[in-house]
XYZ file of C-alpha atoms in Angstrom:
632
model
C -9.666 63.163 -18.316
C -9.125 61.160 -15.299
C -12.772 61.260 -14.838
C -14.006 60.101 -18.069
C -11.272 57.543 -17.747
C -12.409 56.229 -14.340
C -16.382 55.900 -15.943
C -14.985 53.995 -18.910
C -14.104 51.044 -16.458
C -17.240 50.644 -15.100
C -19.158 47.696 -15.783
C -21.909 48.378 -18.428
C -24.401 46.231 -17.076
C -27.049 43.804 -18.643
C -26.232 40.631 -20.134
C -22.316 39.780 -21.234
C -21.833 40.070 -24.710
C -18.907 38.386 -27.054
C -18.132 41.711 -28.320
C -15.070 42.431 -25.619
C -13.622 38.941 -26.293
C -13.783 39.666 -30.033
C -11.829 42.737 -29.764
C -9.400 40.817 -27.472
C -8.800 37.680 -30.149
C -8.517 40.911 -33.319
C -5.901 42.335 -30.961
C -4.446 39.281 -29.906
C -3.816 38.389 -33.445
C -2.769 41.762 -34.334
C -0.061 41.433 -31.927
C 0.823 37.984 -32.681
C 1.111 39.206 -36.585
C 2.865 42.392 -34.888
C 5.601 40.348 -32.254
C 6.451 37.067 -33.936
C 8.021 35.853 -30.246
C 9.121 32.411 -29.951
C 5.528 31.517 -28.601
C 3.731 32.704 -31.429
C 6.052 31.178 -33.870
C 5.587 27.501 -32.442
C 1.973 27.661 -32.292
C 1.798 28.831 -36.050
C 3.958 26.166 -36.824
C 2.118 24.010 -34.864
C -1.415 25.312 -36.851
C 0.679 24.717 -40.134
C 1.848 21.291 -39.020
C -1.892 19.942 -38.437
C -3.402 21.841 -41.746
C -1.270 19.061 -43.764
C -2.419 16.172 -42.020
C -5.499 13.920 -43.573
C -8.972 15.638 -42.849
C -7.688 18.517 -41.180
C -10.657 20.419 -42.108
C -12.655 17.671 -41.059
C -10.586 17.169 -37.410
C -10.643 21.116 -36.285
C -14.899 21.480 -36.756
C -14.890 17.594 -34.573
C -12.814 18.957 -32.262
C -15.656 21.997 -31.088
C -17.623 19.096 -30.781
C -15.890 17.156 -28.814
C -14.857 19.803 -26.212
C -18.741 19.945 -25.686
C -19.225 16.040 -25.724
C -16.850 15.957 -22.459
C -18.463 18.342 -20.151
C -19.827 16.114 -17.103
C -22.923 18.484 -16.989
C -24.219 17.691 -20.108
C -27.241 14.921 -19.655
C -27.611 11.814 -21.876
C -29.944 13.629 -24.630
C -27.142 16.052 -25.191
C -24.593 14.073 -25.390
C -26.420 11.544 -27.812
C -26.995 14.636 -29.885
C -23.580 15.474 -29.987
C -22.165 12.219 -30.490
C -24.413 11.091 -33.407
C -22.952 14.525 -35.096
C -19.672 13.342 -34.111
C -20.412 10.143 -35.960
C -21.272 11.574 -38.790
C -18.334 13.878 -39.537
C -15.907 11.290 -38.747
C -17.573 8.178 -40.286
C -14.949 6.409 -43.046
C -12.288 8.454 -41.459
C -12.369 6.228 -37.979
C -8.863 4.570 -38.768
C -6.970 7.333 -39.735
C -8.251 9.887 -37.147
C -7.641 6.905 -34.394
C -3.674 6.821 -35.316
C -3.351 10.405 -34.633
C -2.801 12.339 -31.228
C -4.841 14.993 -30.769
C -7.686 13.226 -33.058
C -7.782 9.685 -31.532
C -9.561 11.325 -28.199
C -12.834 11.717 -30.316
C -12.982 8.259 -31.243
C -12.781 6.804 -27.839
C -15.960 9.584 -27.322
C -18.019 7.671 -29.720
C -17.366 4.456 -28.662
C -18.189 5.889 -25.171
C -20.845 7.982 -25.353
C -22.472 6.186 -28.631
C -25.487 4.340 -29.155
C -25.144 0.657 -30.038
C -25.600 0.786 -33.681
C -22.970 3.336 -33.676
C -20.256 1.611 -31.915
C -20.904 -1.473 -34.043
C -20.169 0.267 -36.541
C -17.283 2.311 -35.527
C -16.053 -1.461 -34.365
C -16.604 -2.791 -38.034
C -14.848 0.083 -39.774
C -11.427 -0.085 -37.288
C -11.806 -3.914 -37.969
C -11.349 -3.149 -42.068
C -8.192 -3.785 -42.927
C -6.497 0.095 -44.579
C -4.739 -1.653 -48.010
C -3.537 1.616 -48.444
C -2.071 2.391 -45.350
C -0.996 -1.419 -44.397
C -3.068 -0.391 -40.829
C -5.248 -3.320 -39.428
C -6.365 -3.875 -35.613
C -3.242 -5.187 -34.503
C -1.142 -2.614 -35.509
C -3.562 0.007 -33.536
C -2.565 -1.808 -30.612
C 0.950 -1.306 -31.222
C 0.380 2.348 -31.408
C 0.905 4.639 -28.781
C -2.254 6.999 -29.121
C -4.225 4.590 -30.822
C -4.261 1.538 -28.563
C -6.333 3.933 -26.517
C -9.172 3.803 -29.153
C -8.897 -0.285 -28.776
C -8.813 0.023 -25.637
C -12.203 1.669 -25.262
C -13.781 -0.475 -28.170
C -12.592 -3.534 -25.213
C -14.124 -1.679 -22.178
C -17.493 -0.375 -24.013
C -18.305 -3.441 -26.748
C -17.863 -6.098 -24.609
C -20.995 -7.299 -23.516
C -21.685 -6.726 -28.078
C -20.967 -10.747 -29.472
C -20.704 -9.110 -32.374
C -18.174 -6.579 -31.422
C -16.384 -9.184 -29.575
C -16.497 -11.634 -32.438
C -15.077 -8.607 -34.566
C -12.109 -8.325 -32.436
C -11.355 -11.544 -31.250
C -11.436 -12.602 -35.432
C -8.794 -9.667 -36.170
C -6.828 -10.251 -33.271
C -6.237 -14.024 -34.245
C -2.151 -15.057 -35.622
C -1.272 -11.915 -33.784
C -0.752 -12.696 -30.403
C 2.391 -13.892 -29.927
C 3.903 -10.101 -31.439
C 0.788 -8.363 -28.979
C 1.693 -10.342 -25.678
C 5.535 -8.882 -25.593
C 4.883 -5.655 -27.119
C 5.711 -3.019 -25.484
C 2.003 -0.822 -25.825
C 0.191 -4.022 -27.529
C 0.964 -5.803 -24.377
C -1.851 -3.087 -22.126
C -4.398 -4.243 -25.060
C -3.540 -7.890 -24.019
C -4.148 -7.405 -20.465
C -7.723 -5.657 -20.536
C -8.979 -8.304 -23.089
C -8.066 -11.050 -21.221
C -9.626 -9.792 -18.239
C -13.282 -7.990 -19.764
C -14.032 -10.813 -22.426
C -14.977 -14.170 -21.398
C -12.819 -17.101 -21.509
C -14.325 -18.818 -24.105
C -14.081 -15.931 -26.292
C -10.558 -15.754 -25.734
C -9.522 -19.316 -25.803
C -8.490 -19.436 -28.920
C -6.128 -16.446 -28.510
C -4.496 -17.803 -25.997
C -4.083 -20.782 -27.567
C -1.396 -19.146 -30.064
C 0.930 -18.337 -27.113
C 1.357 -22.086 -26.501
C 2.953 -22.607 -30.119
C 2.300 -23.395 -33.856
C 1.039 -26.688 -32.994
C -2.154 -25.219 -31.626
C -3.101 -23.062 -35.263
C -5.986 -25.744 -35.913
C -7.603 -25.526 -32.179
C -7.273 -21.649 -32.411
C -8.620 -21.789 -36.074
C -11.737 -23.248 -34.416
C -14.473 -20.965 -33.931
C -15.793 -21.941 -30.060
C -19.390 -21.719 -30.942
C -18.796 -24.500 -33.528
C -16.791 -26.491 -31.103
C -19.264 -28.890 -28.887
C -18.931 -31.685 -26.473
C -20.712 -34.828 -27.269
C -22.062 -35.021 -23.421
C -24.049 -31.090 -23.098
C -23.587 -29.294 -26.338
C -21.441 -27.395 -24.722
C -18.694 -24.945 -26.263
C -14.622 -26.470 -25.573
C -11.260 -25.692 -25.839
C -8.333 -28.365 -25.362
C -6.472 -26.657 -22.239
C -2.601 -26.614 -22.455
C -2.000 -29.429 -20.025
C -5.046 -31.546 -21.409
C -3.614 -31.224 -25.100
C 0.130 -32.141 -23.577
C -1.299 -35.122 -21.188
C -2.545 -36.256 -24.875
C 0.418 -35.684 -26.654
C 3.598 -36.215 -24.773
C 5.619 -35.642 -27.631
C 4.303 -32.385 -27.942
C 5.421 -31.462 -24.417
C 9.011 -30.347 -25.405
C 8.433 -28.104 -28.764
C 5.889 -26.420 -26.299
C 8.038 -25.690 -23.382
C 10.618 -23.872 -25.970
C 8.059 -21.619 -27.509
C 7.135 -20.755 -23.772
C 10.142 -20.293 -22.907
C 10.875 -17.791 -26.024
C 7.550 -15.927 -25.169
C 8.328 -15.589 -21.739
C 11.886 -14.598 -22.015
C 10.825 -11.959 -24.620
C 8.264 -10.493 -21.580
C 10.780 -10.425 -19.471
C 13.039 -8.156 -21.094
C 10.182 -6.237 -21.596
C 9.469 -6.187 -17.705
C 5.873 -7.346 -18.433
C 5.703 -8.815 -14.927
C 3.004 -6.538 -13.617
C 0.696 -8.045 -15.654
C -1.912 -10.707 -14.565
C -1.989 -12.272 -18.184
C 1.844 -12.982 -18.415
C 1.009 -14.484 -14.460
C -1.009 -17.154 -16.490
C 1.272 -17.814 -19.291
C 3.621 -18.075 -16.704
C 1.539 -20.760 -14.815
C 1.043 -22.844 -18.088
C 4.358 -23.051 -18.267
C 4.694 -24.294 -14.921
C 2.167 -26.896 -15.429
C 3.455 -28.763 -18.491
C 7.583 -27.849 -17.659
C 9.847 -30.524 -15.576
C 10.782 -29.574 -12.522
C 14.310 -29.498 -14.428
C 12.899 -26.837 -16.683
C 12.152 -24.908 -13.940
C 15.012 -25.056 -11.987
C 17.286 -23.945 -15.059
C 14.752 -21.802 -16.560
C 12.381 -20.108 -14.449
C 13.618 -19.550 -11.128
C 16.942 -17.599 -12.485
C 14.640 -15.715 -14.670
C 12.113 -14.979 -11.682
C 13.959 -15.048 -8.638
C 14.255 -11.326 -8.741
C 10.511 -10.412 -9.944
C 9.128 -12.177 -7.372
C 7.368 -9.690 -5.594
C 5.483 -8.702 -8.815
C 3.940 -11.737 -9.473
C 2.051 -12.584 -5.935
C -0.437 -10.415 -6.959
C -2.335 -12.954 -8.752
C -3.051 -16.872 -7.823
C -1.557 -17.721 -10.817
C 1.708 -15.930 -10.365
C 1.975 -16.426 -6.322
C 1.535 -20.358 -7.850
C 5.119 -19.973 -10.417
C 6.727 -18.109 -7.054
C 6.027 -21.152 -4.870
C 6.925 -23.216 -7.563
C 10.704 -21.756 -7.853
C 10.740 -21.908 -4.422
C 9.918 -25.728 -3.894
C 12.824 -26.672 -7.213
C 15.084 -23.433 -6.987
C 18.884 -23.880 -6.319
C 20.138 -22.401 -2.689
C 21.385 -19.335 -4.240
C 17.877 -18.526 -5.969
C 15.949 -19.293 -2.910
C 18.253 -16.373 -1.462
C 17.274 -13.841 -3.953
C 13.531 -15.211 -3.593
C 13.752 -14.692 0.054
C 15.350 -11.048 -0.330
C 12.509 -9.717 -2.101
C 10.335 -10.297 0.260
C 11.915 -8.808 3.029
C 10.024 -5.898 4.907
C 6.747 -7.228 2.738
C 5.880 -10.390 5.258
C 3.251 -8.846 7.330
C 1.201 -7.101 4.097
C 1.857 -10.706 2.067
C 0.337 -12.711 4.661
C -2.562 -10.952 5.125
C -2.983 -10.920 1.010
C -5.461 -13.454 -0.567
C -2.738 -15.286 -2.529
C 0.786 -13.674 -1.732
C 0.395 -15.385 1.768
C 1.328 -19.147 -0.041
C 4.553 -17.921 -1.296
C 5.594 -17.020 2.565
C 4.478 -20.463 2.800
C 6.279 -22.231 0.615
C 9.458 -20.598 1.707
C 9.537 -20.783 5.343
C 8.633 -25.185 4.032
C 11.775 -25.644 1.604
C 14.382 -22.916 2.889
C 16.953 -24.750 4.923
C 18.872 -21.695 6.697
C 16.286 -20.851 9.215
C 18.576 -18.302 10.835
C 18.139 -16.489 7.331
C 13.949 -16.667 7.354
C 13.869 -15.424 10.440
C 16.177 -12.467 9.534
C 14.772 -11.971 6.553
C 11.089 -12.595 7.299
C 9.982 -13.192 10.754
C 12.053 -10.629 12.455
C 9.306 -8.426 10.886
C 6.338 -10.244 12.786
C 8.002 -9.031 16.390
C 7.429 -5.181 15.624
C 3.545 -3.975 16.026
C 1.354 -2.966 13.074
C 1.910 0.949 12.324
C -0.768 2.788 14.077
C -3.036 4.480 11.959
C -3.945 8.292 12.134
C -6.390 8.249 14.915
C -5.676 5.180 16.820
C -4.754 5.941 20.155
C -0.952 4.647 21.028
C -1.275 2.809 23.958
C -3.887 0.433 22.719
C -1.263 -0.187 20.207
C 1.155 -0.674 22.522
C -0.904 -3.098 25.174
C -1.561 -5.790 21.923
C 0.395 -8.436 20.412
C 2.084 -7.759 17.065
C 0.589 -10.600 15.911
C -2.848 -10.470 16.239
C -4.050 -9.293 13.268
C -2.503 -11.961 11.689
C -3.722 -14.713 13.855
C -7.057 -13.243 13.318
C -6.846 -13.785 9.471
C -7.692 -16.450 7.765
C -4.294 -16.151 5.431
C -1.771 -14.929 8.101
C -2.768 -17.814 10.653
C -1.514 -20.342 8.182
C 1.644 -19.859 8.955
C 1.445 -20.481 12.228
C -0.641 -23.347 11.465
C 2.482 -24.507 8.941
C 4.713 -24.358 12.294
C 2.878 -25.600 15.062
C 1.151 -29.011 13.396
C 3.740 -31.792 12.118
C 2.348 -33.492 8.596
C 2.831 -36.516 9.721
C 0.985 -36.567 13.461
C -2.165 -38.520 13.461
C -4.820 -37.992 15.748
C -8.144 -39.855 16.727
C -11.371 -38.288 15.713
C -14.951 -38.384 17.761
C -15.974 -41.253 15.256
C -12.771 -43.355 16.523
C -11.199 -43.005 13.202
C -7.743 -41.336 12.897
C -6.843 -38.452 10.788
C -4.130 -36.283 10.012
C -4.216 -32.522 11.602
C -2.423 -31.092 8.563
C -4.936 -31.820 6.114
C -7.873 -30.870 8.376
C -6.400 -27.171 8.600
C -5.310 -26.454 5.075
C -7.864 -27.078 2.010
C -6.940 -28.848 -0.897
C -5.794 -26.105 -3.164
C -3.016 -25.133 -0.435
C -2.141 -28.428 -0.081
C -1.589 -29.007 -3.477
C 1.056 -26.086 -3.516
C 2.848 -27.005 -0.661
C 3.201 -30.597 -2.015
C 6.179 -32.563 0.036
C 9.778 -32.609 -0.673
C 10.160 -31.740 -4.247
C 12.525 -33.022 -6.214
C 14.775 -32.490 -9.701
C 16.728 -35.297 -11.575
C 20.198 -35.267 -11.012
C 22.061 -38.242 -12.905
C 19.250 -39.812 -13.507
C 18.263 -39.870 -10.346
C 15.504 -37.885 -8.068
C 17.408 -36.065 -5.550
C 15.533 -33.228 -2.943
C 16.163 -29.634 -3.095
C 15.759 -29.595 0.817
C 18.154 -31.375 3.036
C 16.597 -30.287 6.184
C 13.993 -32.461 7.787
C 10.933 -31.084 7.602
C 10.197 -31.530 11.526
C 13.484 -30.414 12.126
C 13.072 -27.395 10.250
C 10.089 -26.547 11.489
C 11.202 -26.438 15.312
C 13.723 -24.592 14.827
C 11.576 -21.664 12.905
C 9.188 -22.443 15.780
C 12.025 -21.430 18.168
C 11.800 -18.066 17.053
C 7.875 -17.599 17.469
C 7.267 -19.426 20.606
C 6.927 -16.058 23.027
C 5.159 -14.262 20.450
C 2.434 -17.400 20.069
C 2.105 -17.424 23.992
C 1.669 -14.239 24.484
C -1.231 -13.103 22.190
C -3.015 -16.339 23.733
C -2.763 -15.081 27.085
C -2.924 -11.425 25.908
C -5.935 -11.805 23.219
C -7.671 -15.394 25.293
C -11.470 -13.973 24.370
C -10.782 -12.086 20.671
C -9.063 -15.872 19.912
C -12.029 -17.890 21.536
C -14.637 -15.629 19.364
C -12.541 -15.911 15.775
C -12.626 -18.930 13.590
C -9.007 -18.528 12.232
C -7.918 -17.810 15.841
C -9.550 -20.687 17.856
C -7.194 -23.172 15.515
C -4.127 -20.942 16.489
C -4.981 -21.014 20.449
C -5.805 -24.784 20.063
C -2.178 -25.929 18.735
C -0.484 -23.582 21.215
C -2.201 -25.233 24.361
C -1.560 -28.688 22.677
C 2.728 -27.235 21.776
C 3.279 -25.175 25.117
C 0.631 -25.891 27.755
C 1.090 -23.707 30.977
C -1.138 -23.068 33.682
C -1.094 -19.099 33.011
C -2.196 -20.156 29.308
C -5.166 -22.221 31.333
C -6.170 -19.709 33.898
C -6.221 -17.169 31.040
C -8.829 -18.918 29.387
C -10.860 -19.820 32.008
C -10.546 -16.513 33.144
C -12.012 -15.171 29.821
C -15.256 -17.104 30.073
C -15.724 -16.290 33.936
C -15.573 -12.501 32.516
C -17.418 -13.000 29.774
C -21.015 -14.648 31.966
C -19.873 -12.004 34.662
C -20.443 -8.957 31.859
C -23.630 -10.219 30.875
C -25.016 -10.858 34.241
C -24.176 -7.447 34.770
C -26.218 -6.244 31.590
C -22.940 -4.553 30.097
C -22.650 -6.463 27.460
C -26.456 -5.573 26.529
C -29.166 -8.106 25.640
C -27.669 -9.945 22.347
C -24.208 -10.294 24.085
C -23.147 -13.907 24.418
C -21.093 -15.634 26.657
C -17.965 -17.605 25.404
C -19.870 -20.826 26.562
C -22.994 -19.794 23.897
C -20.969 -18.226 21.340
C -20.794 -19.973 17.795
C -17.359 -20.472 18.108
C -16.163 -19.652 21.323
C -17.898 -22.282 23.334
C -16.481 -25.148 19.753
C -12.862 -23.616 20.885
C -13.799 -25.372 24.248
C -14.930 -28.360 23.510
C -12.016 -28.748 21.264
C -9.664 -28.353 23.665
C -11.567 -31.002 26.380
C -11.399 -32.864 23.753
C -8.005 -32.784 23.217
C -7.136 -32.842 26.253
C -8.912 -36.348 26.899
C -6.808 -37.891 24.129
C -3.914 -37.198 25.202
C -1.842 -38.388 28.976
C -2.287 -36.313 31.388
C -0.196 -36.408 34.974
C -1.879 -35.987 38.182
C 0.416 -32.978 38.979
C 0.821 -31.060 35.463
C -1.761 -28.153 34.570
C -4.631 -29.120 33.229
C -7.246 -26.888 31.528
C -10.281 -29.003 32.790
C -9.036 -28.976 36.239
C -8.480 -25.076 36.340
C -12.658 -24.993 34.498
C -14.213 -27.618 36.744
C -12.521 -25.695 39.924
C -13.846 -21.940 38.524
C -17.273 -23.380 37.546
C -18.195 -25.982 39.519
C -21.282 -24.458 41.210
C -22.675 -23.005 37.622
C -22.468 -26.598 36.282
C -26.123 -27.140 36.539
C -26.689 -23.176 34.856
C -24.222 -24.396 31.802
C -26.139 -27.367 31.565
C -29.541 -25.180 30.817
C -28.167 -23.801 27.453
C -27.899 -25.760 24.193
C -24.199 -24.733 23.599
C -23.272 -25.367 27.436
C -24.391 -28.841 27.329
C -21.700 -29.288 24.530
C -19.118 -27.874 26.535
C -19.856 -30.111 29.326
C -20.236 -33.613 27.460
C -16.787 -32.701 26.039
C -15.853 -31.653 29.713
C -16.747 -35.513 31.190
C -14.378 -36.447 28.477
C -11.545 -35.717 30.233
C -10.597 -38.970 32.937
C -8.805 -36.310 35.784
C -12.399 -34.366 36.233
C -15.034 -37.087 34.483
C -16.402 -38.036 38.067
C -16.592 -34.465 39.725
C -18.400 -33.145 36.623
C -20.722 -36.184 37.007
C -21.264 -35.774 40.522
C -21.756 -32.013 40.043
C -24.480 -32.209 37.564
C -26.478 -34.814 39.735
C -29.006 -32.275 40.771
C -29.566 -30.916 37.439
C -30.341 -34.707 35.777
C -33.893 -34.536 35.435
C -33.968 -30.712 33.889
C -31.380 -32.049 31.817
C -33.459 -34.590 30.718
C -36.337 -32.698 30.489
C -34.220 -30.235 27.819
C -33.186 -33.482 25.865
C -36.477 -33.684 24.039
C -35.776 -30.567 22.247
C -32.008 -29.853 22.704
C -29.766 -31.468 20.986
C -26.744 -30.261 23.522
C -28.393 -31.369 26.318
C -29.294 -35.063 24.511
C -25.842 -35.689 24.536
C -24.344 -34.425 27.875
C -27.668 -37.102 28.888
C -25.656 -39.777 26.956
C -22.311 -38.945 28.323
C -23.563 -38.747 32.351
C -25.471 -42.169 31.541
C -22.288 -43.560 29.803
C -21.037 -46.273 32.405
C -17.212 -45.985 31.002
C-alpha cells in the first residue's frame, strides 16, 4: 500500500493538463457547499451582491477580458484584439459600468489601450448626458471610482480637439462645484495642466465670478484679434484694469472659492496656486493683509512649489501683520537650504529675510541652518565633507546665491560702468521678474493713509543679517577661491565679498589660485583642454571685474590691494599673459588700477611689438594696445 501510494505522487509526465485544477475547483466547491465558514459566506454574498447590479452578465465575461488586456507581455496586435472585443461588449453601457468599482477599471483599458475611433467614441458616449440616471461628466468627476475613467479620457484624448472640445463643452458652469470638491478637485488639476490654455480659458474664467458667463460662453476658436487672427481670452487683471467697478464683486467670489479650498486643504495643488495668484493680482494690498495672509500663513510651505504660489507667499510676506510674518517664518524653518536651491521656493526666503524686522528671529529661524554642512550622501567620503564650506553649494547656484547677493549689495549704491555711465548693482544682479517680487517697502492704507509694514531700514536691516554671515562668506572665498573664479553664480558672490570685507588673505588666496592653476597645466596635470583661470570663460571675467573695481574705488598706499599682491606674483609672466586673447583682458583691466598702472606698463615694454603684432587678429590684445598707448 505504501508503495502504490508513493507511485501515485509521481509526476505523470508530458504536457500539464486542466484536468487536476478541475478536480480541485469541483472539490473546492464541494467543500465550500459542505463548510459554509465565514469566508465562504462573504464571498457568496459578495457573488450575490454583484449578480443584481446592471449588466452583471455583461461585467463578469469583460472582466476575463480584461485580466488578459493588462498583462505587460502582450504586444500591441493583442491587445488591439482584445480591446476592440472589450469595446464591443461594453459599448452603450460606458456610463454605468464607469460609476462602478470593480467595472470602471475596464473603461480606463479602452481609453488606454484603444484605437482612436474607439476612444472618440467612448469620449462621446460618457459626454451623453444619463436622463435616467441624472449622471453627466461632472458628476463622474465627483465620483470616487469614476473620476478615474475621466481621468484617463484627460491623459489619453488630449492631443483629440475633438475629445477635448467634448470635455471642455461638458465641463463648462461646473467649475466652481469641481475646483473645491473633494475628488472633482484631482480632475481639475490634470486638466489644467495636459490641455492647453486656450482650451481651458474659458473654464477658468468661471472661477473669477458670474460676471465672466459671456467670455466663458465664447467658444475660443470663434474669438479673434483684429491684429493676427489670433484666438483671445480677456485675462482676469485685463478685464478688471477695464472695469474697475468690477474689481470688488470679483475679489468676494475669490475669496468664497478660495476659502472653500482651503477647508478642503486643496493647497497641494498647482491650479488653486493660480487662482490664488489671480487673486493676488486684482486684490488691495488691504485684501491681502486681512484676507490672505491669515488664511495662508500656515500653508506656506505648500504653495512654493509652484511660481505662482511662491508669488502669493512673497506677497503675504511683503503686506502681512508681524504676527503672520512669524507663522510665515516658522514654516520654513529646517527647509532654508532645500528652498534656496529650488527654482521658485528660493524668492519666498527672499522676500522674508527683505521685510522681516527681527533679524535675531531670521537668523534663528533660517540662517542658523546655512552654518551646518550639507548631509553627506552614501558614498561620499567624510572628510571632504568636512574640509568644505557649508555654503558652497549654495553659492554655486544660481537660486541660493541670491541671497547673498540680497545682503551684500545696497539698492540704492550706484556705480560707474566701462561706458562712464552709472548704474545701479542691484538691478544688474537680479532680472526683472525677481525684481518685480521684491518690489520696495510695501505698503497698506491705514486711515486713509499709506503706512509701511517694515519699520526697519532696509540698509539697516540688511547689516545686521549680514552680521551673521560675514565668516561664513569669507571663508568659502578663501576656502573655494578657484571653484568661485570658474562658476558664473559664484564669481558675483566672490566679487561683493572682496568689495564688503577686503583682506589680504582674501587677495593672496586668489592670486594664489591662478599661480596654481598655470603651474598644473605647465605640468601637463591638468591634461591638454585644461585652462588656466586667466583663459577660462569666466574665471579670467571674475578678474577683470575685480581690477576693475578696484580702480573705481580709493585705494591707500598701505591697505591690501589685489593688483598689488597679482602684479608682485606675475610680474615676469606679464609678457606670457599678454600672448593669450583672454590674458590681454586681464591685463588692460590690470593698468586700470592707478597703484600698479606704471609697473604693468613698464613690464609689458618688451612684449609691445608681439602685442601689436596679435592686435590684428585679437581682440584682447587690441585693447591692452589701447590701454599701454593711453597717455592718462
Amino acid at each position: 500500500m505504501a508503495a502504490k501510494s508513493i507511485e501515485k505522487k509521481k509526476p505523470t509526465g508530458g504536457k500539464p493538463t486542466n484536468k487536476p485544477k478541475d478536480k480541485f475547483d469541483k472539490k473546492r466547491k464541494h467543500h465550500q457547499e459542505k463548510d459554509p465558514s465565514p469566508a465562504n459566506k462573504k464571498r457568496a454574498l459578495k457573488a450575490e451582491r454583484q449578480s443584481h447590479r446592471r449588466h452583471a452578465s455583461t461585467v463578469r465575461p469583460a472582466k476575463e477580458i480584461w485580466s488578459n488586456l493588462r498583462i505587460k507581455t502582450n504586444d500591441s496586435a493583442t491587445n488591439s484584439k482584445l480591446c476592440t472585443d472589450l469595446y464591443d461588449m461594453l459599448k452603450g453601457k460606458l456610463m454605468e459600468v464607469a460609476m462602478q468599482h470593480d467595472a470602471s477599471r475596464m473603461v480606463q483599458a479602452i481609453l488606454q489601450f484603444g484605437s482612436r475611433e474607439e476612444r472618440l467614441e467612448t469620449v462621446r458616449e460618457l459626454c451623453a448626458n444619463d436622463k435616467e440616471q441624472n449622471v453627466n461628466l461632472a458628476e463622474l468627476c465627483k465620483i470616487q471610482y469614476a473620476h478615474f475613467v475621466v481621468l484617463k479620457m484627460i491623459k489619453y484624448c488630449g492631443r483629440d480637439d475633438e475629445c477635448v472640445r467634448l470635455i471642455v463643452k461638458n465641463l463648462k458652469k461646473q467649475m466652481t462645484k469641481l475646483v473645491v470638491h473633494s475628488v472633482g478637485s484631482r480632475v481639475v488639476e490634470l486638466l489644467f495642466a495636459t490641455f492647453s490654455a486656450k482650451a481651458v480659458a474659458p473654464l477658468k474664467l468661471e472661477l473669477y465670478g458670474p460676471q465672466y458667463a459671456l467670455f466663458a460662453s465664447v467658444n475660443p476658436s470663434d474669438a479673434k484679434d483684429g491684429k493676427n487672427n489670433a484666438p483671445t481670452l480677456p485675462t482676469l487683471a485685463s478685464f478688471v484694469k477695464n472695469n474697475p467697478d468690477k474689481r470688488e464683486p470679483t475679489v468676494v467670489h475669490l475669496q468664497s472659492i478660495i476659502q472653500k479650498g482651503l477647508d478642503k486643504s486643496l493647497t497641494g495643488f498647482s491650479y488653486f496656486h493660480s487662482l490664488l495668484f489671480d487673486y493676488v493680482s486684482v486684490a488691495s494690498p488691504n485684501d491681502i493683509r486681512d484676507f490672505l495672509t491669515p488664511a495662508l500663513s500656515e500653508h506656506s510651505l505648500h504653495l512654493i512649489s509652484t511660481r505662482a504660489g511662491t508669488k502669493v507667499v512673497c506677497e503675504c510676506a511683503a503686506y502681512g501683520t508681524v504676527k503672520e510674518r512669524k507663522k510665515i517664518l516658522k514654516c520654513f524653518k529646517g527647509y532654508t537650504r532645500s528652498s534656496l536651491l529650488h527654482r521658485d521656493a528660493y524668492l519666498a526666503i527672499l522676500r522674508l529675510v527683505d521685510v522681516m524686522d527681527d533679524t535675531v528671529l531670521v537668523n534663528k529661524m533660517l540662517l542658523a541652518e546655512l552654518h551646518h554642512a550639507k548631509p553627506a550622501e552614501d558614498g561620499e567620503g567624510g572628510n571632504e565633507e568636512e574640509e568644505s564650506s557649508p555654503i558652497l553649494d549654495l553659492i554655486l547656484s544660481d537660486t541660493g546665491s541670491k541671497l547673498f547677493l540680497l545682503l551684500l549689495i545696497s539698492k540704492d549704491e550706484l556705480v560707474s560702468s566701462e561706458d562712464g555711465k552709472n548704474s545701479n548693482r542691484w538691478l544688474k544682479n537680479f532680472d526683472p521678474y525677481e525684481i518685480e517680487i521684491l518690489h520696495r517697502i510695501p505698503c497698506v492704507m491705514e486711515n486713509e493713509e499709506s503706512v509701511p509694514t517694515s519699520k526697519k531700514e532696509e540698509d539697516t536691516r540688511r547689516q545686521e543679517l549680514l552680521v551673521y554671515l560675514k565668516e561664513l562668506l569669507v571663508g568659502a572665498s578663501i576656502k573655494h577661491t578657484e571653484e568661485l573664479m570658474r562658476s558664473k553664480a559664484g564669481s558675483k558672490i566672490l566679487l561683493e565679498v572682496c568689495e564688503q570685507f577686503p583682506s589680504e588673505e582674501l587677495f593672496s588666496a586668489i592670486v594664489e589660485a591662478c599661480a596654481d592653476s598655470i603651474e598644473l597645466k605647465s605640468s601637463g596635470e591638468g591634461g591638454d583642454k585644461y585652462l588656466t583661470i586667466l583663459e577660462d570663460p569666466i574665471g579670467h571675467l571674475t578678474l577683470k571685474h575685480l581690477f576693475l573695481a578696484e580702480s573705481k574705488r580709493d585705494v591707500e598706499e598701505d591697505s591690501e590691494s589685489l593688483a598689488k599682491a597679482f602684479y608682485s606674483k606675475f610680474e615676469d609672466q606679464m609678457g606670457g599673459i599678454a600672448s593669450t586673447n583672454r590674458g590681454a583682458f586681464v591685463l588692460s583691466a590690470l593698468i586700470q588700477v592707478p597703484s600698479v598702472k606704471k609697473d604693468v606698463k613698464n613690464a609689458l615694454k618688451g612684449s609691445k611689438k608681439d602685442i601689436t603684432k596679435l592686435a590684428k587678429s585679437s581682440a584682447g590684445a587690441k585693447v591692452l594696445l589701447d590701454a599701454l598707448n593711453a597717455k592718462k
